[in-house]
Coordinates of C-alpha atoms in Angstrom, one line a residue:
M91 CA -76.1 -39.2 28.3
S92 CA -73.2 -41.5 27.4
T93 CA -73.0 -44.9 29.2
D94 CA -69.3 -45.3 28.3
P95 CA -67.4 -44.0 31.4
E96 CA -64.5 -42.9 29.2
L97 CA -66.7 -41.0 26.7
Y98 CA -68.0 -37.5 27.4
D99 CA -71.0 -35.9 25.9
C100 CA -69.1 -32.7 25.5
I101 CA -65.6 -31.3 26.1
V102 CA -65.4 -27.6 26.6
I103 CA -61.9 -26.1 26.0
G104 CA -61.2 -22.9 27.9
A105 CA -62.5 -22.2 31.4
G106 CA -63.0 -18.5 31.0
V107 CA -66.5 -17.1 31.6
Q108 CA -67.8 -18.3 28.3
G109 CA -66.5 -21.8 28.6
S110 CA -67.4 -22.1 32.3
F111 CA -71.0 -21.1 31.7
T112 CA -71.3 -23.3 28.7
A113 CA -70.1 -26.3 30.8
Y114 CA -72.5 -25.0 33.6
S115 CA -75.5 -25.1 31.1
L116 CA -74.6 -28.5 29.7
A117 CA -74.1 -30.1 33.1
K118 CA -77.4 -28.6 34.2
R119 CA -79.1 -30.4 31.2
G120 CA -77.6 -33.7 32.3
K121 CA -74.7 -33.9 29.8
R122 CA -71.5 -35.5 30.9
T123 CA -69.1 -32.6 30.5
L124 CA -65.4 -32.1 30.8
L125 CA -64.1 -28.5 31.1
L126 CA -60.4 -28.1 30.2
E127 CA -58.2 -25.1 31.2
Q128 CA -54.5 -24.7 30.3
F129 CA -53.6 -22.6 33.4
V130 CA -53.9 -23.3 37.1
L131 CA -57.2 -21.8 38.3
P132 CA -57.8 -19.1 39.3
H133 CA -55.6 -17.0 37.1
T134 CA -55.3 -13.6 35.5
R135 CA -53.9 -14.6 32.1
G136 CA -57.0 -14.2 29.9
S137 CA -60.0 -12.0 29.7
S138 CA -62.4 -13.1 32.4
H139 CA -60.6 -12.1 35.6
G140 CA -61.1 -8.9 37.6
Q141 CA -63.6 -7.4 40.0
T142 CA -66.3 -6.2 37.7
R143 CA -67.7 -6.0 34.1
I144 CA -70.4 -3.8 32.6
I145 CA -73.9 -5.1 32.0
R146 CA -76.1 -2.8 29.9
K147 CA -78.5 -2.3 27.0
A148 CA -76.6 0.8 25.8
Y149 CA -75.4 -0.4 22.4
P150 CA -75.5 1.2 18.9
E151 CA -77.1 -2.1 17.7
D152 CA -80.6 -2.8 18.9
F153 CA -80.3 -6.6 18.7
Y154 CA -77.7 -6.5 21.5
A155 CA -80.2 -4.7 23.7
H156 CA -82.7 -7.4 22.8
M157 CA -80.3 -10.1 23.8
M158 CA -79.7 -8.4 27.1
E159 CA -83.4 -8.9 28.0
G160 CA -82.7 -12.6 28.3
S161 CA -79.3 -12.1 29.8
Y162 CA -80.6 -10.1 32.8
Q163 CA -83.1 -12.9 33.4
L164 CA -80.5 -15.6 33.2
W165 CA -78.2 -13.8 35.5
A166 CA -81.0 -13.6 38.1
E167 CA -81.6 -17.4 37.6
V168 CA -77.9 -18.2 38.2
E169 CA -78.0 -16.0 41.4
K170 CA -81.0 -17.8 42.7
E171 CA -79.5 -21.3 41.9
A172 CA -76.2 -20.5 43.5
G173 CA -77.4 -18.3 46.3
V174 CA -74.8 -15.6 45.5
K175 CA -75.1 -11.9 44.4
L176 CA -73.5 -11.4 41.0
Y177 CA -75.2 -8.2 39.7
R178 CA -75.4 -4.8 41.2
Q179 CA -77.5 -2.0 39.7
T180 CA -75.6 1.2 39.4
G181 CA -76.9 2.9 36.3
L182 CA -74.7 3.6 33.3
L183 CA -73.9 7.1 32.2
V184 CA -73.3 7.4 28.4
M185 CA -71.6 10.6 27.3
G186 CA -70.6 11.8 23.9
P187 CA -70.9 14.5 21.2
E188 CA -74.6 15.3 21.2
N189 CA -75.1 15.1 17.4
S190 CA -72.6 12.3 16.7
D191 CA -73.9 9.3 14.8
S192 CA -72.6 6.8 17.5
Y193 CA -74.1 8.6 20.4
L194 CA -77.5 9.0 18.7
K195 CA -77.5 5.3 17.8
I196 CA -77.0 4.3 21.5
K197 CA -79.7 6.8 22.5
D198 CA -82.1 5.4 19.8
T199 CA -81.5 1.8 21.0
L200 CA -82.3 2.7 24.6
L201 CA -85.5 4.4 23.5
W202 CA -86.5 1.6 21.1
S203 CA -86.0 -1.0 23.7
K204 CA -88.1 0.9 26.2
T205 CA -85.1 0.8 28.6
P206 CA -85.6 3.1 31.6
T207 CA -83.5 6.2 31.0
V208 CA -82.7 9.6 32.2
S209 CA -81.6 12.3 29.8
L210 CA -79.4 15.0 31.3
S211 CA -79.1 18.5 29.9
P212 CA -75.9 20.4 30.6
G213 CA -77.7 22.4 33.2
E214 CA -79.0 19.3 35.0
F215 CA -75.8 17.3 34.8
N216 CA -73.8 18.6 37.8
S217 CA -76.8 18.2 40.1
H218 CA -77.3 14.6 39.1
I219 CA -73.7 13.4 38.6
P220 CA -71.4 14.7 41.3
N221 CA -67.7 15.4 40.7
M222 CA -67.9 15.1 37.0
K223 CA -67.6 17.6 34.1
L224 CA -69.6 17.3 30.9
A225 CA -67.5 18.7 28.0
P226 CA -69.1 21.5 25.9
G227 CA -71.1 20.0 23.0
D228 CA -71.5 16.6 24.8
A229 CA -74.8 15.1 25.8
A230 CA -75.6 12.5 28.5
I231 CA -78.1 9.8 29.0
V232 CA -78.4 7.2 31.8
D233 CA -79.3 3.5 31.3
V234 CA -81.0 3.2 34.7
N235 CA -81.0 -0.7 34.9
A236 CA -77.3 -1.1 33.9
G237 CA -74.7 -2.0 36.4
V238 CA -71.8 -4.2 37.3
L239 CA -71.4 -8.0 37.3
Y240 CA -68.9 -9.3 39.9
A241 CA -66.5 -11.0 37.4
D242 CA -64.3 -13.2 39.6
R243 CA -67.3 -14.2 41.7
A244 CA -69.3 -15.2 38.6
L245 CA -66.5 -17.3 37.3
K246 CA -66.1 -19.1 40.5
T247 CA -69.9 -19.7 40.7
A248 CA -69.9 -21.3 37.2
Q249 CA -66.9 -23.5 38.0
V250 CA -67.6 -24.6 41.6
H251 CA -71.4 -24.5 41.8
R252 CA -71.7 -26.5 38.6
R253 CA -69.7 -29.3 40.0
S254 CA -71.3 -29.3 43.4
Q255 CA -74.9 -29.2 42.1
F256 CA -74.9 -30.5 38.5
G257 CA -71.7 -32.6 38.3
G258 CA -69.1 -32.4 35.6
V259 CA -65.3 -32.6 35.5
L260 CA -62.9 -29.7 35.5
R261 CA -59.2 -30.2 34.7
D262 CA -56.9 -27.2 34.9
Q263 CA -53.2 -27.1 34.0
E264 CA -54.0 -29.2 30.9
K265 CA -53.1 -27.4 27.7
V266 CA -54.8 -28.7 24.6
V267 CA -52.1 -29.8 22.1
D268 CA -54.3 -31.6 19.5
I269 CA -57.8 -32.2 18.4
N270 CA -58.6 -35.2 16.2
P271 CA -62.1 -34.6 14.6
G272 CA -64.5 -37.3 13.8
P273 CA -67.9 -38.7 14.9
I274 CA -66.1 -39.1 18.2
V275 CA -63.6 -36.3 18.8
T276 CA -60.3 -37.0 20.5
V277 CA -58.8 -34.1 22.5
T278 CA -55.2 -34.5 23.6
T279 CA -53.8 -32.3 26.4
S280 CA -50.4 -32.0 28.0
A281 CA -51.5 -34.7 30.4
K282 CA -53.7 -37.2 28.5
S283 CA -56.3 -37.8 25.8
Y284 CA -60.1 -37.6 26.1
R285 CA -63.0 -38.5 23.9
A286 CA -66.3 -36.8 23.4
K287 CA -69.3 -36.7 21.1
S288 CA -68.8 -33.0 20.7
V289 CA -66.4 -30.2 21.5
V290 CA -66.9 -26.5 22.3
I291 CA -63.9 -24.3 21.8
T292 CA -64.0 -21.1 23.9
A293 CA -60.3 -20.5 24.3
G294 CA -60.4 -16.7 24.0
P295 CA -57.0 -15.2 22.9
W296 CA -55.8 -18.8 22.2
A297 CA -58.7 -19.7 19.9
N298 CA -56.6 -20.0 16.7
R299 CA -53.9 -22.1 18.4
V300 CA -56.5 -24.6 19.6
L301 CA -58.2 -24.5 16.2
A302 CA -55.0 -25.1 14.2
S303 CA -55.2 -28.9 14.4
T304 CA -58.7 -28.8 12.9
G305 CA -57.6 -27.0 9.8
L306 CA -59.3 -23.7 10.6
Q307 CA -58.1 -20.2 11.4
L308 CA -60.2 -17.2 12.2
P309 CA -59.5 -13.5 11.5
L310 CA -59.1 -12.7 15.2
K311 CA -57.0 -9.9 16.7
V312 CA -55.8 -10.1 20.3
V313 CA -55.1 -6.8 22.0
R314 CA -53.8 -6.0 25.5
I315 CA -55.8 -3.7 27.7
N316 CA -54.3 -1.6 30.5
V317 CA -56.9 -1.5 33.3
C318 CA -56.2 1.5 35.5
Y319 CA -57.3 2.0 39.1
W320 CA -57.6 5.6 40.2
K321 CA -57.5 6.8 43.8
E322 CA -60.1 9.2 45.0
K323 CA -58.8 12.5 46.5
T324 CA -61.6 12.2 49.1
P325 CA -62.6 8.6 49.9
G326 CA -66.2 7.8 49.0
S327 CA -66.6 10.7 46.5
Y328 CA -67.4 8.4 43.6
H329 CA -69.1 5.6 45.5
V330 CA -72.3 4.2 44.1
K331 CA -74.0 5.2 47.4
N332 CA -73.3 8.8 46.3
R333 CA -75.1 8.3 43.0
F334 CA -72.0 7.7 41.0
P335 CA -73.0 5.5 38.1
F336 CA -71.0 3.2 35.8
L337 CA -69.6 5.5 33.1
F338 CA -69.2 4.9 29.4
F339 CA -67.2 7.8 27.9
F340 CA -68.2 7.3 24.3
V341 CA -66.4 6.1 22.4
F342 CA -63.1 5.3 24.0
C343 CA -63.3 4.0 27.5
H344 CA -65.3 2.8 30.4
C345 CA -65.2 3.4 34.2
C346 CA -67.1 2.0 37.1
P347 CA -67.8 3.0 40.7
P348 CA -65.6 1.2 43.2
V349 CA -66.5 -2.1 44.8
A350 CA -63.1 -1.9 46.4
P351 CA -60.7 1.1 46.8
G352 CA -59.9 2.6 43.4
I353 CA -62.0 3.2 40.2
P354 CA -61.1 1.0 37.3
S355 CA -61.1 2.1 33.7
G356 CA -59.6 0.9 30.4
L357 CA -59.5 1.2 26.6
P358 CA -58.2 -1.0 23.8
S359 CA -54.4 -1.0 23.2
N360 CA -52.1 -2.6 20.7
P361 CA -52.1 -6.1 19.3
T362 CA -50.3 -8.6 21.4
D363 CA -49.2 -12.3 21.6
P364 CA -51.3 -13.9 24.4
D365 CA -48.4 -16.0 25.5
H366 CA -46.2 -12.9 25.9
R367 CA -48.8 -10.4 26.9
D368 CA -46.6 -8.3 29.2
R369 CA -43.9 -7.8 26.6
Q370 CA -46.2 -5.3 25.0
T371 CA -45.3 -2.2 27.0
D372 CA -47.1 0.6 25.1
R373 CA -48.8 2.9 27.6
S374 CA -50.2 5.5 25.2
D375 CA -53.7 4.4 26.3
V376 CA -52.8 5.2 29.9
D377 CA -51.7 8.6 28.9
I378 CA -55.1 9.2 27.2
L379 CA -56.9 8.1 30.3
R380 CA -54.8 10.2 32.5
R381 CA -55.6 13.3 30.5
Y382 CA -59.3 12.5 30.5
V383 CA -59.4 12.0 34.2
S384 CA -57.6 15.3 34.8
R385 CA -60.0 17.1 32.6
S386 CA -63.3 15.5 33.5
I387 CA -63.1 13.7 36.8
P388 CA -61.4 16.2 39.1
G389 CA -62.0 14.2 42.3
L390 CA -59.5 11.5 41.3
E391 CA -55.7 11.6 41.5
P392 CA -54.6 12.0 37.8
E393 CA -51.9 9.3 38.1
P394 CA -53.3 5.7 38.2
A395 CA -52.6 4.0 41.5
I396 CA -52.5 0.5 39.9
V397 CA -52.3 -0.7 36.3
E398 CA -53.3 -4.3 35.5
S399 CA -53.5 -6.2 32.2
C400 CA -56.3 -7.9 30.4
M401 CA -56.8 -9.0 26.8
Y402 CA -59.5 -8.5 24.2
T403 CA -60.1 -10.9 21.3
M404 CA -61.7 -9.1 18.4
T405 CA -63.2 -9.9 15.1
P406 CA -63.2 -7.7 11.9
D407 CA -66.8 -6.6 12.4
D408 CA -66.6 -6.4 16.2
H409 CA -69.4 -9.1 16.6
F410 CA -68.5 -12.3 18.2
V411 CA -68.4 -15.8 16.6
L412 CA -70.9 -18.4 17.6
D413 CA -71.0 -21.2 15.0
V414 CA -70.1 -24.8 14.2
H415 CA -66.8 -25.8 12.4
P416 CA -67.4 -25.7 8.6
Q417 CA -66.1 -29.3 8.2
H418 CA -66.9 -30.8 11.6
R419 CA -70.5 -30.2 12.8
N420 CA -69.8 -31.5 16.3
I421 CA -67.2 -28.9 17.0
V422 CA -68.7 -25.6 18.1
I423 CA -66.7 -22.3 18.2
G424 CA -67.3 -19.3 20.4
A425 CA -64.7 -16.5 20.0
G426 CA -64.2 -12.8 19.7
F427 CA -66.5 -11.9 22.6
S428 CA -64.4 -8.9 23.6
G429 CA -64.9 -6.8 20.5
N430 CA -66.5 -3.3 20.5
S431 CA -66.4 -3.3 24.4
K432 CA -68.9 -6.1 24.4
L433 CA -67.3 -7.4 27.5
T434 CA -67.6 -11.1 27.7
L435 CA -69.3 -11.5 31.0
Q436 CA -72.6 -9.8 30.4
F437 CA -73.5 -12.0 27.4
C438 CA -72.3 -15.4 28.7
P439 CA -75.6 -16.9 30.0
S440 CA -77.5 -15.9 26.8
S441 CA -74.7 -17.2 24.5
A442 CA -74.3 -20.5 26.2
P443 CA -76.4 -23.4 24.8
K444 CA -80.0 -23.3 25.9
K445 CA -83.2 -25.1 25.0
N446 CA -86.1 -23.0 23.9
L447 CA -84.1 -19.8 23.7
N448 CA -86.0 -17.1 21.9
L449 CA -83.6 -16.0 19.2
N450 CA -85.2 -12.8 18.0
F451 CA -81.9 -11.3 16.9
P452 CA -79.9 -11.7 13.7
L453 CA -78.0 -14.9 14.6
L454 CA -76.4 -14.9 11.1
L455 CA -74.2 -12.0 12.2
F456 CA -72.3 -14.4 14.4
F457 CA -71.7 -17.1 11.8
L458 CA -68.2 -17.7 10.3
F459 CA -69.2 -17.0 6.7
V460 CA -69.5 -13.2 7.4
F461 CA -65.6 -13.0 7.4
V462 CA -65.7 -13.5 3.7
F463 CA -67.2 -10.1 3.6
F464 CA -65.5 -8.5 6.6
P465 CA -61.8 -9.5 6.7
F466 CA -59.3 -7.6 8.6
T467 CA -57.4 -5.1 6.4

């Protein structure tokens, strides 16, 4: 730990869920940490806000299922430390064309990882999943241990509990305007300048704007998501107590049982400017969801009751970036966690810095050099 009162061990830029849990982990390890956020907290401008996020092992790639082993354990550890419930098991229903490559890859991953599952034949579906219709030719499998993470609650836990138990400094309403690399990095915000031995950039949709002063730009694409909340025709019909699971309608959207009135769902929309997110008014994704709800979830009103906005930050290969700056080894970059519906929240404890972390997955996939081979076209 630094003995210079003006020098931090690490500055973390961006107080979304990735940045907040990175600062949480560093402070827990005794590092003098500063967490910077450009907006007043809490806010709904980025990608970490909202009631819930999926947590699951149902991925086409088996290494994500392996990562989730550690993530489930770490979420339980955070719950115990903070004394707050962050995870609720609901099960995850994955549906899709029975012989499609993508559906079979998810099924194979669940079986390979020995994840508790229930496979549902068309004849069994209605008795197990009430108020749902399985399309002809589709198959269904349930990831039994999957569920929801309480997103807003988790973010607050990382930000507030970290300071109360492990220390650390949080400054909101301070936009980073310059980073001067070197053995000691100087970070200048709209309010003042700070110095640190290292910097972690987890700025979500604003990653490239923060990186600009370091001479690096990443092939990131920011898209707006319309998150729809659907009203039940009969209250409680789709409650988790009535065995309604989290849904994953492969390959295009997700939907979860209500923790408050209304069932949220969403799917990727068009590219957007993060500073002008709401200027993007395309609602074709809402129309797709409306048609799906009308056809497959008859117990919901077909018109969404509420439509909110969120943003995804995606990479060309849909894997996230977790690497050091190619010219400045004391600047660490975490970005693109939203790609391929890998919603940020479920991975954040396992992607934050940890000692003795068992990395039995292909870490090279998350390094910057892969974009030489997978640029956006």
